[in-house]
mmCIF file of C-alpha atoms in Angstrom:
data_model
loop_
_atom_site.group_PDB
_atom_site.id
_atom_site.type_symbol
_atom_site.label_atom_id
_atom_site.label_comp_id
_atom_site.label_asym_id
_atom_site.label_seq_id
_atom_site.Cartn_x
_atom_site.Cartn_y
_atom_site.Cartn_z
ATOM 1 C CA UNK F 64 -26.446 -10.813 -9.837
ATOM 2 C CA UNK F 65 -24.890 -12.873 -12.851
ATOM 3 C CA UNK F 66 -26.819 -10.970 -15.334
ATOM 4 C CA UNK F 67 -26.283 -7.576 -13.906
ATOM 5 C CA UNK F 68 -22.107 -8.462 -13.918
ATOM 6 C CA UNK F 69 -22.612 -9.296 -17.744
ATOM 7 C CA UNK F 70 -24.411 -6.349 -18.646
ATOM 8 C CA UNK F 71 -21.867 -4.200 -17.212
ATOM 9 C CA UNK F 72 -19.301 -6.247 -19.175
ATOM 10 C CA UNK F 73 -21.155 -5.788 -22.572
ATOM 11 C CA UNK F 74 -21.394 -1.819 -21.710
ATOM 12 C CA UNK F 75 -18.266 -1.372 -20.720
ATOM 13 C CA UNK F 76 -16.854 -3.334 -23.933
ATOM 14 C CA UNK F 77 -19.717 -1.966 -26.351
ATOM 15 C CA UNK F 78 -18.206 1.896 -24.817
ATOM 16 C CA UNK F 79 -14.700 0.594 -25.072
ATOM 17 C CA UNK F 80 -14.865 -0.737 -28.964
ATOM 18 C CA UNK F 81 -17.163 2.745 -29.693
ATOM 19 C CA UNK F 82 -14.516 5.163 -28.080
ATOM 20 C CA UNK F 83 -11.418 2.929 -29.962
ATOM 21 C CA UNK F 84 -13.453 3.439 -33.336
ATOM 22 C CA UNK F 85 -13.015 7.172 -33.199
ATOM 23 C CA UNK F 86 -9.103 7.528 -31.965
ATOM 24 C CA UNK F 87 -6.468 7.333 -34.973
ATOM 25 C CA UNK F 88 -4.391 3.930 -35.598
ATOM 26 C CA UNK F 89 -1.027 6.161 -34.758
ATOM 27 C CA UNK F 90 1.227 6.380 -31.468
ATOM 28 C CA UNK F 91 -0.623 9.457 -30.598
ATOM 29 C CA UNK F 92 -3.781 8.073 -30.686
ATOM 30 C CA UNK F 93 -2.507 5.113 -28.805
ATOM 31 C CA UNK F 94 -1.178 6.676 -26.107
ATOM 32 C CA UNK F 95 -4.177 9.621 -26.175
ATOM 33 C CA UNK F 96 -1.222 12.246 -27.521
ATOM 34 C CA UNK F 97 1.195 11.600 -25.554
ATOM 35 C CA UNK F 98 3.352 10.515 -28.771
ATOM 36 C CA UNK F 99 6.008 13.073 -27.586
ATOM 37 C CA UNK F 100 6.907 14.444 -24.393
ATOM 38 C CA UNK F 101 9.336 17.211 -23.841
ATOM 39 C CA UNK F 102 12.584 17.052 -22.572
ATOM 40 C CA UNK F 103 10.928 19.855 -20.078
ATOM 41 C CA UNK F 104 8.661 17.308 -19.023
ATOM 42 C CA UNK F 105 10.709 13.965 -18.251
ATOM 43 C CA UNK F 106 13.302 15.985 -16.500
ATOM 44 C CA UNK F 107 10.605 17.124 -14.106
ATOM 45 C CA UNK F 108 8.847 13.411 -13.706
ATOM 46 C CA UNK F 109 12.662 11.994 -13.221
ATOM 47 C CA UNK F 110 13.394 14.794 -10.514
ATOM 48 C CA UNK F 111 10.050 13.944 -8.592
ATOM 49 C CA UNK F 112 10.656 10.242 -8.919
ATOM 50 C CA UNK F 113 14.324 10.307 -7.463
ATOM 51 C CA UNK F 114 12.636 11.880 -3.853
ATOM 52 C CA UNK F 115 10.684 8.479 -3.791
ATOM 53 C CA UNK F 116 13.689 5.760 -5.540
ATOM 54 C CA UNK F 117 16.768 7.663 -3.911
#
C-alpha cells in the first residue's frame, strides 16, 4: 500500500513540475489567464454571491 501512495506522489509531482515548466513566470500564467477580469464579470460573481451572504 506504502509504495503504491508514493508512486502516486512522485506522478502527481513529476506531472505537476512538467505542466509548471511550460506556463509563463507572469500573473497570467499564474493564475491560468485570469490576470484580468472584466468589470462585466465581477459584477455578475458579486450579484450571485450577495443571494448566498445577504
Amino acid at each position: 500500500m506504502e509504495s503504491c501512495l508514493i508512486e502516486d506522489q512522485t506522478t502527481f509531482y513529476s506531472k505537476a513540475e512538467h505542466y509548471w515548466k511550460e506556463v509563463p513566470p507572469t500573473v497570467d500564467g499564474m493564475l491560468g489567464g485570469y490576470g484580468s477580469i472584466s468589470s462585466i464579470d465581477i459584477n455578475g460573481s458579486k450579484k450571485f454571491l450577495q443571494k448566498f451572504l445577504g
